[in-house]
Coordinates of C-alpha atoms in Angstrom, one line a residue:
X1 CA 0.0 0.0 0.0
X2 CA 1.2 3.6 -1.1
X3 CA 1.5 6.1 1.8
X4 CA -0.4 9.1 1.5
X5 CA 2.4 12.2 1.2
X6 CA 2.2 15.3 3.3
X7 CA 1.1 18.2 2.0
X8 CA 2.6 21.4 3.2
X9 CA 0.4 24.5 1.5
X10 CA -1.9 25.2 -1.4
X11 CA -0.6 26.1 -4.6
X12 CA -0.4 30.0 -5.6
X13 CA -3.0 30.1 -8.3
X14 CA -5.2 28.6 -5.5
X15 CA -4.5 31.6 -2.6
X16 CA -4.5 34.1 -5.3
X17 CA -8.0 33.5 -6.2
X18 CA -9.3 32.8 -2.3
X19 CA -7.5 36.1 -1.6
X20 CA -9.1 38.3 -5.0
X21 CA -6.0 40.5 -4.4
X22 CA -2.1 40.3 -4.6
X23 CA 0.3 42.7 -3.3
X24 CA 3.4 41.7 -5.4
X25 CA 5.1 42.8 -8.2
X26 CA 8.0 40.4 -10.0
X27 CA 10.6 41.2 -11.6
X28 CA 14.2 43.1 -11.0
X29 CA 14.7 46.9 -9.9
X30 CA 11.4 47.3 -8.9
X31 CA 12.4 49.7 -5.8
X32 CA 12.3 49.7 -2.1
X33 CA 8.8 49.2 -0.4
X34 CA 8.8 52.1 1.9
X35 CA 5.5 51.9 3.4
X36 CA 2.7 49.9 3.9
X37 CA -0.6 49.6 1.3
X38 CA -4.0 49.6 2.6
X39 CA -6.6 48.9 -0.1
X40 CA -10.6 48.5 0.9
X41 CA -10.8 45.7 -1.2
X42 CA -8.7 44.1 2.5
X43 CA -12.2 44.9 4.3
X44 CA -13.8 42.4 2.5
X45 CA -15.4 39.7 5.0
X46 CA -12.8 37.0 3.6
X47 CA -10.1 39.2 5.1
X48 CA -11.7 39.4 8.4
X49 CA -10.4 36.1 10.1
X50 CA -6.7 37.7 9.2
X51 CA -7.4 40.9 10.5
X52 CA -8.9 39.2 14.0
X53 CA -5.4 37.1 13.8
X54 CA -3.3 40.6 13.5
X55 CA -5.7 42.4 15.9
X56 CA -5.0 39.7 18.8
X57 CA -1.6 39.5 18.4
X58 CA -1.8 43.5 18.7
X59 CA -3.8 43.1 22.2
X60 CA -2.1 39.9 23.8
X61 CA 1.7 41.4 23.3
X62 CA 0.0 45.0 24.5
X63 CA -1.4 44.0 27.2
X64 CA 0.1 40.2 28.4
X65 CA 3.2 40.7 30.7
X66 CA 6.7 39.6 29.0
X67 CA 6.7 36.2 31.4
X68 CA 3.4 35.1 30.3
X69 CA 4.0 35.8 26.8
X70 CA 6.8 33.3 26.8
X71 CA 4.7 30.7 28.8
X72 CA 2.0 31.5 26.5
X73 CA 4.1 30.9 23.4
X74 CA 5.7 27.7 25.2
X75 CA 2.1 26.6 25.3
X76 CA 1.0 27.2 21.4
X77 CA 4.7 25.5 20.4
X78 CA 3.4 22.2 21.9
X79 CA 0.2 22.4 20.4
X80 CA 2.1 23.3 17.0
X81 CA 4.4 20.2 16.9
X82 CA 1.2 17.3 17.8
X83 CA -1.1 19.4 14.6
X84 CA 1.2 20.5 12.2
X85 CA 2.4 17.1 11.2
X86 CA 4.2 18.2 8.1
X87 CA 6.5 20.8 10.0
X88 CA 7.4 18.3 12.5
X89 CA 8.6 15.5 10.0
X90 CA 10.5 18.6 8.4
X91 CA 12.0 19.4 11.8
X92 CA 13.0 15.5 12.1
X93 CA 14.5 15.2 9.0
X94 CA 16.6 18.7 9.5
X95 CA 17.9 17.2 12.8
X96 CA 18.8 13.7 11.3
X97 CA 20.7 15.7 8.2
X98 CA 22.5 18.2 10.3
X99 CA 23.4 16.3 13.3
X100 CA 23.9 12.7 12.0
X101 CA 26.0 12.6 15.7
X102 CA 22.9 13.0 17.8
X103 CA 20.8 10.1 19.6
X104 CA 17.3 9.7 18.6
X105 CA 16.4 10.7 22.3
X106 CA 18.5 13.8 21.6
X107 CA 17.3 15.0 18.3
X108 CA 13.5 14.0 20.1
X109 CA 14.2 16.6 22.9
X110 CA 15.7 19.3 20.5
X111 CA 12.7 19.2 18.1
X112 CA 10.5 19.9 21.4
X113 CA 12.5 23.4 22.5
X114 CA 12.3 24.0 18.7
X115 CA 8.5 23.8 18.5
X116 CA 8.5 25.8 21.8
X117 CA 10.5 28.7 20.6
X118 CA 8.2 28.5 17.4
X119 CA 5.4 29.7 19.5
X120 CA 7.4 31.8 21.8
X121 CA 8.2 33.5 18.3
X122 CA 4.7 34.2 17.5
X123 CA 4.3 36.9 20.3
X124 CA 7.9 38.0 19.5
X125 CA 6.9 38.8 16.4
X126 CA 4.6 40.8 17.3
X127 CA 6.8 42.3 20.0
X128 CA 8.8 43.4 17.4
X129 CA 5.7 45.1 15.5
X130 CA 3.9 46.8 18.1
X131 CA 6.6 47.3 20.8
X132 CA 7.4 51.0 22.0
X133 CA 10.8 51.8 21.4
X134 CA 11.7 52.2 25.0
X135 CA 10.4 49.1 25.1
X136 CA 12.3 47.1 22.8
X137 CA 15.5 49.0 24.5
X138 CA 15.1 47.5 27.8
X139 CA 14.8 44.0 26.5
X140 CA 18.3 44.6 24.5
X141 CA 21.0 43.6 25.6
X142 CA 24.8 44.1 24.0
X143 CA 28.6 44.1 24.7
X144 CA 29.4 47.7 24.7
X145 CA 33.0 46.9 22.7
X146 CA 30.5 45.5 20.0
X147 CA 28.1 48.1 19.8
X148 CA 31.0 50.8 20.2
X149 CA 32.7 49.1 17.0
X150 CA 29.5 48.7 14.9
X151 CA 28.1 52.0 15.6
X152 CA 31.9 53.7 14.5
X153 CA 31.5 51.6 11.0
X154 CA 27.5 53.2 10.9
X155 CA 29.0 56.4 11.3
X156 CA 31.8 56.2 8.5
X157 CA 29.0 55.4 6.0
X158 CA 30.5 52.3 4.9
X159 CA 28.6 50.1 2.8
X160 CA 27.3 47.2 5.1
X161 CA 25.5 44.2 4.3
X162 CA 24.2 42.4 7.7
X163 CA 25.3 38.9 7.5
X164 CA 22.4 37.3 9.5
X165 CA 20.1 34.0 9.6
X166 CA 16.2 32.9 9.9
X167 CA 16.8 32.7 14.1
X168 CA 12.9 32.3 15.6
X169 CA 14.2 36.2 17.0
X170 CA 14.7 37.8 13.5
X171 CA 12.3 40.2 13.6
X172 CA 13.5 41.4 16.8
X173 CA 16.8 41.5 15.9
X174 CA 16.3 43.7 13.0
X175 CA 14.4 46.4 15.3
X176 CA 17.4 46.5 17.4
X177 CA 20.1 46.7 15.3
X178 CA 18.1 49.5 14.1
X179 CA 17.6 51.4 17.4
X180 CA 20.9 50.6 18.5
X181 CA 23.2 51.3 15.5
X182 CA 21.7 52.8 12.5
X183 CA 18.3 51.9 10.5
X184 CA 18.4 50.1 7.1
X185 CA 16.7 48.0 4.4
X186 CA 15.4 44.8 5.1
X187 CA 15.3 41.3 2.8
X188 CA 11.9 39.7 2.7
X189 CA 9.5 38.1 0.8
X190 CA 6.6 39.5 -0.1
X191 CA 3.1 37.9 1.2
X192 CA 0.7 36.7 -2.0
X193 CA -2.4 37.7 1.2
X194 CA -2.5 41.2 1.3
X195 CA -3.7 41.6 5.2
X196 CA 0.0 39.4 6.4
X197 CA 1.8 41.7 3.9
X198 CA 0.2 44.7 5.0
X199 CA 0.8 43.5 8.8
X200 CA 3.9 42.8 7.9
X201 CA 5.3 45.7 6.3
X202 CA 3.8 48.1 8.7
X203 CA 5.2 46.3 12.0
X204 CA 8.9 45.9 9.8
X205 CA 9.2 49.7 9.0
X206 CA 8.0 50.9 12.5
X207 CA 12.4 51.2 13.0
X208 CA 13.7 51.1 9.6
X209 CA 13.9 52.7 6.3
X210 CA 12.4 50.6 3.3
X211 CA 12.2 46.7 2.7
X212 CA 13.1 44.9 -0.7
X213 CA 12.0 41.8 -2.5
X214 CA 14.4 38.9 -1.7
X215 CA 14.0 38.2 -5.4
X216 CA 15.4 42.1 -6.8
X217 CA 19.2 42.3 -6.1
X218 CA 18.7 45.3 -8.4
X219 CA 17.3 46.8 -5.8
X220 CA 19.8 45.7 -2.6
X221 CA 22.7 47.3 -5.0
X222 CA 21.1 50.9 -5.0
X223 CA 20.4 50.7 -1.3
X224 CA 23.9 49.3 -0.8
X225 CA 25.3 52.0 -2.9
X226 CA 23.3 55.0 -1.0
X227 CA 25.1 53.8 2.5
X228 CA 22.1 52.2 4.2
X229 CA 22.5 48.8 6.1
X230 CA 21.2 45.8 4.1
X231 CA 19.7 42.2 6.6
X232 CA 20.6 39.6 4.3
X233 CA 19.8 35.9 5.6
X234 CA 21.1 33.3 3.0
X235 CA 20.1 30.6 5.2
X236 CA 17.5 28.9 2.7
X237 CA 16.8 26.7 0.1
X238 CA 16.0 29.3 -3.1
X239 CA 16.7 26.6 -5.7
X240 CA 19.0 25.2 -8.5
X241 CA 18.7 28.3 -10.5
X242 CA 20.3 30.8 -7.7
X243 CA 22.1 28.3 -5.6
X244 CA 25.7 26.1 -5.3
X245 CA 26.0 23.2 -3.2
X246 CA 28.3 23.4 0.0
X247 CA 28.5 22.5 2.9
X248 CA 26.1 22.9 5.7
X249 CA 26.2 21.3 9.3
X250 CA 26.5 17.7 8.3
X251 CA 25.4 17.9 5.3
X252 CA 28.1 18.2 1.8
X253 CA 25.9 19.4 -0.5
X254 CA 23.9 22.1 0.8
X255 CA 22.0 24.0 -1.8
X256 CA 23.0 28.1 -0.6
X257 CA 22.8 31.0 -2.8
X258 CA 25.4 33.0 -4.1
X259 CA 24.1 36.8 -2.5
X260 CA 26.4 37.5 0.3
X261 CA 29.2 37.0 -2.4
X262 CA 27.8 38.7 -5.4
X263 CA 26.3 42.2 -3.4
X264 CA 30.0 42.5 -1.3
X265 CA 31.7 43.1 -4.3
X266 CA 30.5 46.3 -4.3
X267 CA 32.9 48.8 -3.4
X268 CA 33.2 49.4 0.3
X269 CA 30.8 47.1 1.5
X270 CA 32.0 45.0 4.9
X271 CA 29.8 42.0 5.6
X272 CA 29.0 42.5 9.4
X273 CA 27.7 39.0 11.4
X274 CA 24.7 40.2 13.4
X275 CA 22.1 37.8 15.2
X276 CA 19.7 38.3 18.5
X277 CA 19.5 34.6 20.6
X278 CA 16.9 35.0 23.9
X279 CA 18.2 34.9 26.7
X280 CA 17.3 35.0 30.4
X281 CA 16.7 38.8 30.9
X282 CA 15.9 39.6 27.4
X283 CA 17.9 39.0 24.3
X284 CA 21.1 39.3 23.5
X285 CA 22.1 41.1 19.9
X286 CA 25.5 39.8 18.9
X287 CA 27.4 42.2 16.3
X288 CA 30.4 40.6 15.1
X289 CA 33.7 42.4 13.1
X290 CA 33.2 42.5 9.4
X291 CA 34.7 39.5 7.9
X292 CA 38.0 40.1 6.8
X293 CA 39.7 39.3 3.6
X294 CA 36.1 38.8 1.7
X295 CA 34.7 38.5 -1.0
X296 CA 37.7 36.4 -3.0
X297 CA 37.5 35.6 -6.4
X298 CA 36.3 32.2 -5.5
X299 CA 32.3 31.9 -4.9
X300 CA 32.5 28.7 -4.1
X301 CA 34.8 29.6 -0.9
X302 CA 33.2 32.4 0.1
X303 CA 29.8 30.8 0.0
X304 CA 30.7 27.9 1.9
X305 CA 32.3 30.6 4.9
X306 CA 29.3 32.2 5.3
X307 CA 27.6 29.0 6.2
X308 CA 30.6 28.3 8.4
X309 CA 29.6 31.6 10.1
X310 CA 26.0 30.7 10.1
X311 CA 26.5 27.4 11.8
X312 CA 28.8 28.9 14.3
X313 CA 25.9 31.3 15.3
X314 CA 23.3 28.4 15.3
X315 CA 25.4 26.2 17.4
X316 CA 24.4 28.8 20.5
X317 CA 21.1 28.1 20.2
X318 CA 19.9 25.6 18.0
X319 CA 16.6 25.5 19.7
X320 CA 15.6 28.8 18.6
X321 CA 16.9 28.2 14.9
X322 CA 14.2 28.0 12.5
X323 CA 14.1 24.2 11.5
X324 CA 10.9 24.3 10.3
X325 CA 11.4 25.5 6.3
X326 CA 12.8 22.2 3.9
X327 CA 16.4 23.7 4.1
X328 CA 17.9 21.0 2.4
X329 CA 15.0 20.8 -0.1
X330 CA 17.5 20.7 -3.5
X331 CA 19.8 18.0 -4.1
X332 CA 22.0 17.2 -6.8
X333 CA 21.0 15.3 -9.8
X334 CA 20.4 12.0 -9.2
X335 CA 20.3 12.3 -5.6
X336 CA 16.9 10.9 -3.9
X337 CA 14.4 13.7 -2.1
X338 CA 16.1 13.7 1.7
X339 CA 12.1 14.5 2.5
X340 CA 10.4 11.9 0.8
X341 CA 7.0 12.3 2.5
X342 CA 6.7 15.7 1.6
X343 CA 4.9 15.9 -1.8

């Protein structure tokens, strides 16, 4: 008998005629979204479960103290990992791939914390959206040699692409760096529903300048080029047509795109490490020295450090790495699917 395959999400064509709207252009150069578009085609009654959704989030992280928050989002991870079946056999597979070296027991009780910080990161999320700035200030928390460094190359007007990854605390950490250092352009990917890319944009710009499509380097070289800090997170699986295979964690043949390569050959530009991991009295933001000697001539190199880097930040918290997207989704020719029950 043929097991039934897991299905993840609709197909586009399918949400773009539920949702009677889409907020995304395609295509290269097509500029810097600098604010967020309201259209009253979102009031429509099929929009109204997503605005509830964005509305509650608005009032728990308003009006919930921090502590229960986190319990809260503990909570709503553990109900995440026994109903979303298909994310947790993506989370098992991840840990089998990356940490071949684990016990069963092990990878068992690491996919539990990650479930947890999934939900803890659903109320951090909208920390990061609807938070004061005062607020977000007291939960920060950096080494003053760091932040003395990274605000002196802010100030020079060096080029600096942000060297970062898809931690469950991304959205915080962008907010920070902005309050903290200097405010910038953020990499993202545009929502086909226009209420989550509304939400979205709106909570992302409360601190910084402008966000781009992941999908328009055009776009990341003018902003590059102007001075203004660019969050780049190469972290996941984009596809054959933008991607080389290196290594990642355990695994040899990682599919990783090119970007933090190709945009730092731009004149001046220093790729700066940055990631935020939660910690016991708030969250830590981590700003690293640029790397040095980079970009080679060699891609290849290059690409594969930056997931050296990557890893080195992930191996501080792996919990609250985001395990749940198919990173190792594209495999060489020939190879078999390493998620085989995913259709």
């Amino acid at each position: 008998m043929t097991q039934k395959k897991i299905s993840l999400h609709t197909s586009f064509s399918k949400r773009q005629k539920q949702h009677r709207t889409v907020n995304r252009d395609k295509g290269w150069g097509k500029g810097l979204t600098e604010k967020a578009v309201f259209t009253r085609k979102m009031l429509y009654p099929t929009f109204w479960s997503a605005w509830l959704a964005v509305f509650t989030l608005y009032i728990s992280v308003k009006l919930i103290p921090y502590p229960l928050l986190m319990k809260l989002g503990k909570s709503l991870g553990k109900i995440m990992a026994r109903v979303i079946k298909g994310r947790r056999y993506i989370v098992d597979c991840n840990l089998k791939l990356a940490f071949p070296q684990m016990t069963d027991k092990e990878r068992a009780e690491l996919a539990e914390k990650i479930f947890e910080n999934s939900g803890m990161a659903v109320f951090e999320t909208g920390m990061a959206w609807f938070w004061s700035d005062k607020k977000i200030l007291k939960y920060t928390i950096i080494d003053d040699e760091e932040l003395e460094r990274a605000r002196a190359i802010a100030a020079s007007d060096a080029r600096i692409l942000v060297l970062t990854c898809h931690f469950v605390t991304l959205e915080l950490m962008a907010r920070m760096y902005a309050l903290t250092i200097k405010p910038g352009v953020g990499v993202y990917r545009p929502s086909d529903h226009p209420v989550w890319e509304y939400a979205q944009v709106k909570g992302r710009l409360k601190s910084n300048l402008a966000l781009v499509d992941r999908a328009d380097p055009r776009t990341m070289i003018r902003a590059l080029m102007k001075s203004l800090p660019i969050w780049y997170a190469p972290d996941q699986d984009y596809g054959r047509k933008v991607s080389i295979f290196v290594p990642f964690f355990a695994v040899e043949k990682a599919a990783t795109v090119t970007g933090v390569h190709d945009l730092s050959k731009i004149k001046n530009t220093l790729v700066q490490p940055s990631w935020t991991i939660r910690v016991k009295d708030g969250y830590r933001l981590y700003v690293s020295a640029p790397l040095d000697n980079f970009p080679t001539d060699d891609e290849v190199a290059d690409t594969a450090r930056c997931n050296k880097v990557i890893e080195n930040m992930i191996k501080i918290a792996p919990e609250q790495y985001l395990w749940l997207h198919r990173r190792f989704k594209t495999v060489p020719d020939g190879e078999p699917s390493r998620y085989p029950e995913i259709k």
